[in-house]
Amino acid sequence: MTDSGGEWSQVKRKGRKLRNVSKSLADENVPSDSLQPNPKPEYSIDDISKYHDNVSKKFKESSCWDQLQKLLDSARSSHHIPCVTRAVCLGTGPYDPADGSSQARRTAHMQTAAFCAIIDKIRTETKQEIKCFIQEPRFTQTDKEFCTTLGLEAVDSPGGFGLVDNNTLLFAIHLELEICNLAMRNTLPAIFIGTGLDEWLRVVDNTKERSGPLHRFFKLEGNYHKLTFPDLDYIFSSTSIYLREDGQLAQNASGSTSIAGDEKHEDGNHEENNETNTKVESFK
């Protein structure tokens, strides 16, 4: 499929439905039907809330949450949980999908439930105030208002990317590489939850270049404590948790005191957004 603003490709992943993935960073600002809110939303806030309560209950009763709590408890006892004052959730999908997909609806709610549960656990155990944001281009106004009831501030894209700082928990399940790189462009977060380096090495071209599109993930892999996120019906498949050890400075993507965007690499050259020309695989 092609768009007037650039080339688009369709990819498929382990039973996931096809999704259009932009090959150009500039294309993020090009309107796409797949990234527009449902023009005829069906559900009220009450409808969404009731459905979410049910999904959230199932998540908290799942072996996924049981295992995840144990992992976080172990990490905390080993001093691997860094200070978090902000949390940013990206790309859950809409709560009222335009195509009426029950799977997409459930996935969006399950990811949101997991995000909220993790933040609540960290808040409770650290007594730290954590401001939460969520960004999804396909949210309807009703979706955004529902997020408010969960204590989440819905922000319009690309506003969420600029909110990530070195005290942020970044939650980005099954998102494209270019989106992850945008979110970590200024700095690596305190905690990153999303596709890990091992999985990207399987699906991205030209991955031997550590200064290339995966350079932020090489930094995460080399400097953070890594855990495997327990799966639940493929909703969290191939997902890793990267935890910065607070004995370190909040190390940025360049490994220096400047931040992850257009930093210089060891050869003295500036990064040229290699990720924009990279073959990526969507997981949704």
PDB file of C-alpha atoms in Angstrom:
ATOM      1  CA  MET A   1       0.000   0.000   0.000  1.00  0.00           C
ATOM      2  CA  THR A   2       1.348   3.466  -0.856  1.00  0.00           C
ATOM      3  CA  ASP A   3       0.417   6.902   0.442  1.00  0.00           C
ATOM      4  CA  SER A   4       0.963  10.270  -1.209  1.00  0.00           C
ATOM      5  CA  GLY A   5       3.278  11.198   1.652  1.00  0.00           C
ATOM      6  CA  GLY A   6       5.537   8.178   1.346  1.00  0.00           C
ATOM      7  CA  GLU A   7       5.807   4.425   1.102  1.00  0.00           C
ATOM      8  CA  TRP A   8       3.897   2.101   3.392  1.00  0.00           C
ATOM      9  CA  SER A   9       4.316  -1.616   3.913  1.00  0.00           C
ATOM     10  CA  GLN A  10       2.097  -4.294   5.374  1.00  0.00           C
ATOM     11  CA  VAL A  11       3.643  -6.840   7.686  1.00  0.00           C
ATOM     12  CA  LYS A  12       2.366  -9.752   9.686  1.00  0.00           C
ATOM     13  CA  ARG A  13       3.424 -11.189  13.038  1.00  0.00           C
ATOM     14  CA  LYS A  14       2.448 -14.501  14.643  1.00  0.00           C
ATOM     15  CA  GLY A  15      -1.277 -14.430  14.078  1.00  0.00           C
ATOM     16  CA  ARG A  16      -1.548 -10.657  14.385  1.00  0.00           C
ATOM     17  CA  LYS A  17      -3.663  -8.762  11.912  1.00  0.00           C
ATOM     18  CA  LEU A  18      -2.052  -6.709   9.169  1.00  0.00           C
ATOM     19  CA  ARG A  19      -1.164  -3.164  10.030  1.00  0.00           C
ATOM     20  CA  ASN A  20       0.252  -0.384   7.895  1.00  0.00           C
ATOM     21  CA  VAL A  21       3.723   0.672   8.987  1.00  0.00           C
ATOM     22  CA  SER A  22       5.327   3.878   7.771  1.00  0.00           C
ATOM     23  CA  LYS A  23       8.825   3.578   6.323  1.00  0.00           C
ATOM     24  CA  SER A  24       9.500   7.285   6.743  1.00  0.00           C
ATOM     25  CA  LEU A  25       9.681   9.271   9.939  1.00  0.00           C
ATOM     26  CA  ALA A  26       8.151  12.229   8.117  1.00  0.00           C
ATOM     27  CA  ASP A  27       5.104  10.107   7.395  1.00  0.00           C
ATOM     28  CA  GLU A  28       4.086  10.251  11.054  1.00  0.00           C
ATOM     29  CA  ASN A  29       2.400  13.550  10.299  1.00  0.00           C
ATOM     30  CA  VAL A  30       0.633  12.194   7.228  1.00  0.00           C
ATOM     31  CA  PRO A  31      -3.047  11.437   7.956  1.00  0.00           C
ATOM     32  CA  SER A  32      -3.832   7.758   7.764  1.00  0.00           C
ATOM     33  CA  ASP A  33      -7.220   6.125   8.052  1.00  0.00           C
ATOM     34  CA  SER A  34      -5.701   3.511  10.352  1.00  0.00           C
ATOM     35  CA  LEU A  35      -4.594   6.196  12.822  1.00  0.00           C
ATOM     36  CA  GLN A  36      -7.815   8.176  12.981  1.00  0.00           C
ATOM     37  CA  PRO A  37     -10.370   7.955  15.816  1.00  0.00           C
ATOM     38  CA  ASN A  38     -13.552   6.010  15.210  1.00  0.00           C
ATOM     39  CA  PRO A  39     -15.837   8.501  13.395  1.00  0.00           C
ATOM     40  CA  LYS A  40     -18.917   6.759  14.791  1.00  0.00           C
ATOM     41  CA  PRO A  41     -18.072   5.697  18.359  1.00  0.00           C
ATOM     42  CA  GLU A  42     -20.472   3.228  19.898  1.00  0.00           C
ATOM     43  CA  TYR A  43     -19.596   3.160  23.592  1.00  0.00           C
ATOM     44  CA  SER A  44     -20.304   5.626  26.391  1.00  0.00           C
ATOM     45  CA  ILE A  45     -17.864   6.236  29.240  1.00  0.00           C
ATOM     46  CA  ASP A  46     -20.022   3.965  31.377  1.00  0.00           C
ATOM     47  CA  ASP A  47     -19.813   1.202  28.747  1.00  0.00           C
ATOM     48  CA  ILE A  48     -16.048   1.536  28.523  1.00  0.00           C
ATOM     49  CA  SER A  49     -15.655   1.617  32.305  1.00  0.00           C
ATOM     50  CA  LYS A  50     -17.714  -1.523  32.858  1.00  0.00           C
ATOM     51  CA  TYR A  51     -15.771  -3.413  30.205  1.00  0.00           C
ATOM     52  CA  HIS A  52     -12.460  -2.182  31.585  1.00  0.00           C
ATOM     53  CA  ASP A  53     -13.343  -3.182  35.145  1.00  0.00           C
ATOM     54  CA  ASN A  54     -13.995  -6.708  33.926  1.00  0.00           C
ATOM     55  CA  VAL A  55     -10.736  -6.884  31.956  1.00  0.00           C
ATOM     56  CA  SER A  56      -8.757  -5.362  34.821  1.00  0.00           C
ATOM     57  CA  LYS A  57     -10.186  -7.935  37.221  1.00  0.00           C
ATOM     58  CA  LYS A  58      -9.174 -10.752  34.870  1.00  0.00           C
ATOM     59  CA  PHE A  59      -5.681  -9.311  34.528  1.00  0.00           C
ATOM     60  CA  LYS A  60      -5.176  -9.119  38.288  1.00  0.00           C
ATOM     61  CA  GLU A  61      -6.386 -12.708  38.642  1.00  0.00           C
ATOM     62  CA  SER A  62      -4.055 -13.941  35.894  1.00  0.00           C
ATOM     63  CA  SER A  63      -0.800 -15.834  36.260  1.00  0.00           C
ATOM     64  CA  CYS A  64       0.755 -13.023  34.215  1.00  0.00           C
ATOM     65  CA  TRP A  65       0.161 -10.484  37.003  1.00  0.00           C
ATOM     66  CA  ASP A  66       1.153 -12.979  39.672  1.00  0.00           C
ATOM     67  CA  GLN A  67       4.483 -13.624  37.934  1.00  0.00           C
ATOM     68  CA  LEU A  68       4.997  -9.952  37.188  1.00  0.00           C
ATOM     69  CA  GLN A  69       4.539  -8.966  40.827  1.00  0.00           C
ATOM     70  CA  LYS A  70       7.115 -11.547  41.876  1.00  0.00           C
ATOM     71  CA  LEU A  71       9.573 -10.224  39.300  1.00  0.00           C
ATOM     72  CA  LEU A  72       9.096  -6.643  40.473  1.00  0.00           C
ATOM     73  CA  ASP A  73       9.370  -7.670  44.131  1.00  0.00           C
ATOM     74  CA  SER A  74      12.610  -9.484  43.412  1.00  0.00           C
ATOM     75  CA  ALA A  75      13.964  -6.527  41.456  1.00  0.00           C
ATOM     76  CA  ARG A  76      13.057  -4.159  44.273  1.00  0.00           C
ATOM     77  CA  SER A  77      14.741  -6.331  46.888  1.00  0.00           C
ATOM     78  CA  SER A  78      17.862  -6.302  44.705  1.00  0.00           C
ATOM     79  CA  HIS A  79      17.677  -2.506  44.386  1.00  0.00           C
ATOM     80  CA  HIS A  80      16.901  -2.698  40.682  1.00  0.00           C
ATOM     81  CA  ILE A  81      13.799  -0.483  40.782  1.00  0.00           C
ATOM     82  CA  PRO A  82      14.829   3.101  39.919  1.00  0.00           C
ATOM     83  CA  CYS A  83      13.103   6.294  41.003  1.00  0.00           C
ATOM     84  CA  VAL A  84      10.017   6.899  38.859  1.00  0.00           C
ATOM     85  CA  THR A  85       8.107  10.191  38.969  1.00  0.00           C
ATOM     86  CA  ARG A  86       6.358   9.981  35.611  1.00  0.00           C
ATOM     87  CA  ALA A  87       4.843   7.227  33.476  1.00  0.00           C
ATOM     88  CA  VAL A  88       4.060   7.383  29.766  1.00  0.00           C
ATOM     89  CA  CYS A  89       1.936   4.746  28.029  1.00  0.00           C
ATOM     90  CA  LEU A  90       2.037   4.694  24.222  1.00  0.00           C
ATOM     91  CA  GLY A  91      -0.123   3.016  21.617  1.00  0.00           C
ATOM     92  CA  THR A  92      -2.499   0.732  23.481  1.00  0.00           C
ATOM     93  CA  GLY A  93      -5.045   1.035  20.706  1.00  0.00           C
ATOM     94  CA  PRO A  94      -8.512   2.602  21.036  1.00  0.00           C
ATOM     95  CA  TYR A  95     -11.195   1.387  23.428  1.00  0.00           C
ATOM     96  CA  ASP A  96     -13.830   1.783  20.714  1.00  0.00           C
ATOM     97  CA  PRO A  97     -12.134   0.454  17.534  1.00  0.00           C
ATOM     98  CA  ALA A  98     -13.516   1.685  14.223  1.00  0.00           C
ATOM     99  CA  ASP A  99     -13.596  -1.862  12.840  1.00  0.00           C
ATOM    100  CA  GLY A 100     -15.404  -3.193  15.894  1.00  0.00           C
ATOM    101  CA  SER A 101     -12.649  -5.729  16.591  1.00  0.00           C
ATOM    102  CA  SER A 102     -13.268  -7.460  19.911  1.00  0.00           C
ATOM    103  CA  GLN A 103      -9.636  -8.629  20.015  1.00  0.00           C
ATOM    104  CA  ALA A 104      -8.295  -5.092  19.525  1.00  0.00           C
ATOM    105  CA  ARG A 105     -10.674  -3.792  22.178  1.00  0.00           C
ATOM    106  CA  ARG A 106      -9.607  -6.434  24.694  1.00  0.00           C
ATOM    107  CA  THR A 107      -5.919  -5.861  23.950  1.00  0.00           C
ATOM    108  CA  ALA A 108      -6.255  -2.096  24.471  1.00  0.00           C
ATOM    109  CA  HIS A 109      -7.938  -2.592  27.829  1.00  0.00           C
ATOM    110  CA  MET A 110      -5.575  -5.348  28.952  1.00  0.00           C
ATOM    111  CA  GLN A 111      -2.499  -3.248  28.178  1.00  0.00           C
ATOM    112  CA  THR A 112      -4.006  -0.275  29.993  1.00  0.00           C
ATOM    113  CA  ALA A 113      -4.893  -2.462  32.971  1.00  0.00           C
ATOM    114  CA  ALA A 114      -1.326  -3.781  33.122  1.00  0.00           C
ATOM    115  CA  PHE A 115       0.119  -0.264  32.929  1.00  0.00           C
ATOM    116  CA  CYS A 116      -2.120   0.970  35.745  1.00  0.00           C
ATOM    117  CA  ALA A 117      -1.420  -2.084  37.908  1.00  0.00           C
ATOM    118  CA  ILE A 118       2.342  -1.672  37.559  1.00  0.00           C
ATOM    119  CA  ILE A 119       2.183   2.036  38.404  1.00  0.00           C
ATOM    120  CA  ASP A 120      -0.086   1.399  41.394  1.00  0.00           C
ATOM    121  CA  LYS A 121       2.337  -1.220  42.709  1.00  0.00           C
ATOM    122  CA  ILE A 122       5.348   1.077  42.349  1.00  0.00           C
ATOM    123  CA  ARG A 123       3.434   3.955  43.965  1.00  0.00           C
ATOM    124  CA  THR A 124       2.401   1.806  46.904  1.00  0.00           C
ATOM    125  CA  GLU A 125       5.851   0.407  47.562  1.00  0.00           C
ATOM    126  CA  THR A 126       7.895   3.571  46.997  1.00  0.00           C
ATOM    127  CA  LYS A 127       5.388   6.153  48.301  1.00  0.00           C
ATOM    128  CA  GLN A 128       6.387   8.176  45.240  1.00  0.00           C
ATOM    129  CA  GLU A 129       3.933  10.419  43.403  1.00  0.00           C
ATOM    130  CA  ILE A 130       3.814   9.367  39.749  1.00  0.00           C
ATOM    131  CA  LYS A 131       2.147  11.490  37.070  1.00  0.00           C
ATOM    132  CA  CYS A 132       0.680   9.310  34.313  1.00  0.00           C
ATOM    133  CA  PHE A 133       0.155  10.103  30.628  1.00  0.00           C
ATOM    134  CA  ILE A 134      -1.254   8.064  27.761  1.00  0.00           C
ATOM    135  CA  GLN A 135      -0.992   8.677  24.010  1.00  0.00           C
ATOM    136  CA  GLU A 136      -3.023   6.899  21.339  1.00  0.00           C
ATOM    137  CA  PRO A 137      -3.790   8.691  18.028  1.00  0.00           C
ATOM    138  CA  ARG A 138      -7.000   6.684  17.602  1.00  0.00           C
ATOM    139  CA  PHE A 139      -8.568   7.699  20.912  1.00  0.00           C
ATOM    140  CA  THR A 140     -12.012   9.245  20.636  1.00  0.00           C
ATOM    141  CA  GLN A 141     -12.965  12.072  22.965  1.00  0.00           C
ATOM    142  CA  THR A 142     -14.859   9.519  25.040  1.00  0.00           C
ATOM    143  CA  ASP A 143     -11.730   7.344  25.247  1.00  0.00           C
ATOM    144  CA  LYS A 144      -9.777  10.343  26.540  1.00  0.00           C
ATOM    145  CA  GLU A 145     -12.425  11.155  29.129  1.00  0.00           C
ATOM    146  CA  PHE A 146     -12.401   7.541  30.269  1.00  0.00           C
ATOM    147  CA  CYS A 147      -8.629   7.722  30.762  1.00  0.00           C
ATOM    148  CA  THR A 148      -9.192  10.603  33.166  1.00  0.00           C
ATOM    149  CA  THR A 149     -11.255   8.289  35.377  1.00  0.00           C
ATOM    150  CA  LEU A 150      -8.177   6.049  35.656  1.00  0.00           C
ATOM    151  CA  GLY A 151      -5.939   8.944  36.641  1.00  0.00           C
ATOM    152  CA  LEU A 152      -4.308   9.070  33.208  1.00  0.00           C
ATOM    153  CA  GLU A 153      -3.886  12.283  31.234  1.00  0.00           C
ATOM    154  CA  ALA A 154      -4.486  11.633  27.533  1.00  0.00           C
ATOM    155  CA  VAL A 155      -2.158  13.666  25.320  1.00  0.00           C
ATOM    156  CA  ASP A 156      -2.331  14.154  21.577  1.00  0.00           C
ATOM    157  CA  SER A 157       0.406  12.660  19.416  1.00  0.00           C
ATOM    158  CA  PRO A 158       3.292  13.462  19.276  1.00  0.00           C
ATOM    159  CA  GLY A 159       3.107  15.184  22.675  1.00  0.00           C
ATOM    160  CA  GLY A 160       3.772  12.004  24.622  1.00  0.00           C
ATOM    161  CA  PHE A 161       7.239  11.536  23.142  1.00  0.00           C
ATOM    162  CA  GLY A 162       8.519  14.758  24.665  1.00  0.00           C
ATOM    163  CA  LEU A 163       7.303  13.761  28.129  1.00  0.00           C
ATOM    164  CA  VAL A 164       9.852  10.978  28.507  1.00  0.00           C
ATOM    165  CA  ASP A 165      12.678  11.935  30.870  1.00  0.00           C
ATOM    166  CA  ASN A 166      15.186   9.962  32.921  1.00  0.00           C
ATOM    167  CA  ASN A 167      12.680   9.411  35.739  1.00  0.00           C
ATOM    168  CA  THR A 168       9.996   8.030  33.430  1.00  0.00           C
ATOM    169  CA  LEU A 169       8.523   4.564  33.109  1.00  0.00           C
ATOM    170  CA  LEU A 170       7.925   4.165  29.371  1.00  0.00           C
ATOM    171  CA  PHE A 171       5.312   1.543  28.488  1.00  0.00           C
ATOM    172  CA  ALA A 172       5.340   0.771  24.756  1.00  0.00           C
ATOM    173  CA  ILE A 173       4.027  -2.699  23.987  1.00  0.00           C
ATOM    174  CA  HIS A 174       4.493  -3.995  20.427  1.00  0.00           C
ATOM    175  CA  LEU A 175       5.206  -0.580  18.939  1.00  0.00           C
ATOM    176  CA  GLU A 176       7.235   0.058  15.792  1.00  0.00           C
ATOM    177  CA  LEU A 177      10.944   0.749  16.175  1.00  0.00           C
ATOM    178  CA  GLU A 178      10.691   4.312  14.901  1.00  0.00           C
ATOM    179  CA  ILE A 179       8.066   5.106  17.560  1.00  0.00           C
ATOM    180  CA  CYS A 180      10.256   3.696  20.329  1.00  0.00           C
ATOM    181  CA  ASN A 181      13.203   5.696  19.030  1.00  0.00           C
ATOM    182  CA  LEU A 182      11.131   8.875  18.972  1.00  0.00           C
ATOM    183  CA  ALA A 183      10.045   8.303  22.557  1.00  0.00           C
ATOM    184  CA  MET A 184      13.655   7.748  23.677  1.00  0.00           C
ATOM    185  CA  ARG A 185      15.148  10.402  21.440  1.00  0.00           C
ATOM    186  CA  ASN A 186      15.969  12.816  24.274  1.00  0.00           C
ATOM    187  CA  THR A 187      16.930  10.356  26.987  1.00  0.00           C
ATOM    188  CA  LEU A 188      16.621   6.764  28.049  1.00  0.00           C
ATOM    189  CA  PRO A 189      13.837   6.302  30.622  1.00  0.00           C
ATOM    190  CA  ALA A 190      14.231   4.910  34.126  1.00  0.00           C
ATOM    191  CA  ILE A 191      12.194   1.875  33.077  1.00  0.00           C
ATOM    192  CA  PHE A 192      11.372   0.717  29.555  1.00  0.00           C
ATOM    193  CA  ILE A 193       8.701  -1.924  28.969  1.00  0.00           C
ATOM    194  CA  GLY A 194       8.439  -3.021  25.354  1.00  0.00           C
ATOM    195  CA  THR A 195      10.131  -5.080  22.658  1.00  0.00           C
ATOM    196  CA  GLY A 196      13.695  -5.912  23.675  1.00  0.00           C
ATOM    197  CA  LEU A 197      16.941  -5.973  21.731  1.00  0.00           C
ATOM    198  CA  ASP A 198      16.876  -9.736  21.202  1.00  0.00           C
ATOM    199  CA  GLU A 199      13.581  -9.492  19.340  1.00  0.00           C
ATOM    200  CA  TRP A 200      14.612  -6.447  17.287  1.00  0.00           C
ATOM    201  CA  LEU A 201      17.758  -8.269  16.189  1.00  0.00           C
ATOM    202  CA  ARG A 202      15.500 -10.889  14.627  1.00  0.00           C
ATOM    203  CA  VAL A 203      13.375  -8.501  12.592  1.00  0.00           C
ATOM    204  CA  VAL A 204      15.424  -5.394  11.747  1.00  0.00           C
ATOM    205  CA  ASP A 205      17.900  -5.108   8.882  1.00  0.00           C
ATOM    206  CA  ASN A 206      21.473  -3.792   9.333  1.00  0.00           C
ATOM    207  CA  THR A 207      21.504  -4.534  13.054  1.00  0.00           C
ATOM    208  CA  LYS A 208      25.253  -5.065  13.380  1.00  0.00           C
ATOM    209  CA  GLU A 209      25.798  -1.305  13.431  1.00  0.00           C
ATOM    210  CA  ARG A 210      25.691  -0.233  17.067  1.00  0.00           C
ATOM    211  CA  SER A 211      25.373   3.373  15.926  1.00  0.00           C
ATOM    212  CA  GLY A 212      22.376   2.456  13.777  1.00  0.00           C
ATOM    213  CA  PRO A 213      18.646   2.247  14.464  1.00  0.00           C
ATOM    214  CA  LEU A 214      19.073  -0.059  17.461  1.00  0.00           C
ATOM    215  CA  HIS A 215      21.718   1.990  19.279  1.00  0.00           C
ATOM    216  CA  ARG A 216      19.309   2.944  22.071  1.00  0.00           C
ATOM    217  CA  PHE A 217      18.431  -0.701  22.603  1.00  0.00           C
ATOM    218  CA  PHE A 218      22.108  -1.658  22.750  1.00  0.00           C
ATOM    219  CA  LYS A 219      22.459   0.949  25.526  1.00  0.00           C
ATOM    220  CA  LEU A 220      19.470  -0.489  27.375  1.00  0.00           C
ATOM    221  CA  GLU A 221      20.824  -4.006  27.004  1.00  0.00           C
ATOM    222  CA  GLY A 222      24.276  -3.055  28.221  1.00  0.00           C
ATOM    223  CA  ASN A 223      23.392  -0.769  31.114  1.00  0.00           C
ATOM    224  CA  TYR A 224      20.010  -1.868  32.486  1.00  0.00           C
ATOM    225  CA  HIS A 225      18.737  -4.850  34.451  1.00  0.00           C
ATOM    226  CA  LYS A 226      16.534  -6.897  32.100  1.00  0.00           C
ATOM    227  CA  LEU A 227      13.495  -9.044  32.865  1.00  0.00           C
ATOM    228  CA  THR A 228      11.089 -10.959  30.650  1.00  0.00           C
ATOM    229  CA  PHE A 229       7.519  -9.679  30.829  1.00  0.00           C
ATOM    230  CA  PRO A 230       5.160 -12.651  31.384  1.00  0.00           C
ATOM    231  CA  ASP A 231       2.831 -13.181  28.441  1.00  0.00           C
ATOM    232  CA  LEU A 232      -0.958 -13.320  28.478  1.00  0.00           C
ATOM    233  CA  ASP A 233      -2.665 -14.602  25.325  1.00  0.00           C
ATOM    234  CA  TYR A 234       0.096 -13.052  23.149  1.00  0.00           C
ATOM    235  CA  ILE A 235      -0.827  -9.554  24.387  1.00  0.00           C
ATOM    236  CA  PHE A 236       2.643  -9.165  25.930  1.00  0.00           C
ATOM    237  CA  SER A 237       4.587 -11.563  23.711  1.00  0.00           C
ATOM    238  CA  SER A 238       8.255 -10.721  23.075  1.00  0.00           C
ATOM    239  CA  THR A 239       8.118  -7.983  25.730  1.00  0.00           C
ATOM    240  CA  SER A 240      11.010  -7.117  28.030  1.00  0.00           C
ATOM    241  CA  ILE A 241      11.404  -4.913  31.101  1.00  0.00           C
ATOM    242  CA  TYR A 242      14.559  -2.800  31.311  1.00  0.00           C
ATOM    243  CA  LEU A 243      15.293  -1.331  34.747  1.00  0.00           C
ATOM    244  CA  ARG A 244      17.979   1.263  35.288  1.00  0.00           C
ATOM    245  CA  GLU A 245      19.990   0.643  38.421  1.00  0.00           C
ATOM    246  CA  ASP A 246      19.875   3.863  40.399  1.00  0.00           C
ATOM    247  CA  GLY A 247      23.527   3.519  41.320  1.00  0.00           C
ATOM    248  CA  GLN A 248      24.155   4.814  37.809  1.00  0.00           C
ATOM    249  CA  LEU A 249      23.484   8.249  36.479  1.00  0.00           C
ATOM    250  CA  ALA A 250      20.410   8.309  34.284  1.00  0.00           C
ATOM    251  CA  GLN A 251      22.438   7.169  31.329  1.00  0.00           C
ATOM    252  CA  ASN A 252      21.233   8.571  28.042  1.00  0.00           C
ATOM    253  CA  ALA A 253      21.210   6.862  24.701  1.00  0.00           C
ATOM    254  CA  SER A 254      24.629   8.179  23.736  1.00  0.00           C
ATOM    255  CA  GLY A 255      26.235   6.987  26.960  1.00  0.00           C
ATOM    256  CA  SER A 256      27.285  10.551  27.788  1.00  0.00           C
ATOM    257  CA  THR A 257      25.696  13.573  29.411  1.00  0.00           C
ATOM    258  CA  SER A 258      24.051  14.675  26.183  1.00  0.00           C
ATOM    259  CA  ILE A 259      20.811  13.032  25.228  1.00  0.00           C
ATOM    260  CA  ALA A 260      19.666  10.403  22.785  1.00  0.00           C
ATOM    261  CA  GLY A 261      18.553  12.472  19.833  1.00  0.00           C
ATOM    262  CA  ASP A 262      21.115  13.696  17.313  1.00  0.00           C
ATOM    263  CA  GLU A 263      24.115  12.846  19.449  1.00  0.00           C
ATOM    264  CA  LYS A 264      27.573  12.233  18.105  1.00  0.00           C
ATOM    265  CA  HIS A 265      28.857   8.687  17.937  1.00  0.00           C
ATOM    266  CA  GLU A 266      32.375   7.442  18.468  1.00  0.00           C
ATOM    267  CA  ASP A 267      33.318   8.098  14.848  1.00  0.00           C
ATOM    268  CA  GLY A 268      32.433  11.784  15.325  1.00  0.00           C
ATOM    269  CA  ASN A 269      29.475  11.686  12.981  1.00  0.00           C
ATOM    270  CA  HIS A 270      25.959  12.670  13.894  1.00  0.00           C
ATOM    271  CA  GLU A 271      23.221  10.083  13.732  1.00  0.00           C
ATOM    272  CA  GLU A 272      21.212  10.467  10.555  1.00  0.00           C
ATOM    273  CA  ASN A 273      17.974   8.897  11.744  1.00  0.00           C
ATOM    274  CA  ASN A 274      18.921   5.505  10.355  1.00  0.00           C
ATOM    275  CA  GLU A 275      15.781   4.094  11.875  1.00  0.00           C
ATOM    276  CA  THR A 276      13.677   5.889   9.281  1.00  0.00           C
ATOM    277  CA  ASN A 277      15.059   3.692   6.513  1.00  0.00           C
ATOM    278  CA  THR A 278      14.924   0.498   8.507  1.00  0.00           C
ATOM    279  CA  LYS A 279      12.687  -2.441   7.813  1.00  0.00           C
ATOM    280  CA  VAL A 280      10.449  -2.783  10.852  1.00  0.00           C
ATOM    281  CA  GLU A 281       7.915  -5.363  11.888  1.00  0.00           C
ATOM    282  CA  SER A 282       4.696  -4.428  13.626  1.00  0.00           C
ATOM    283  CA  PHE A 283       3.481  -6.594  16.486  1.00  0.00           C
ATOM    284  CA  LYS A 284      -0.163  -5.472  16.564  1.00  0.00           C
TER     285      LYS A 284
END
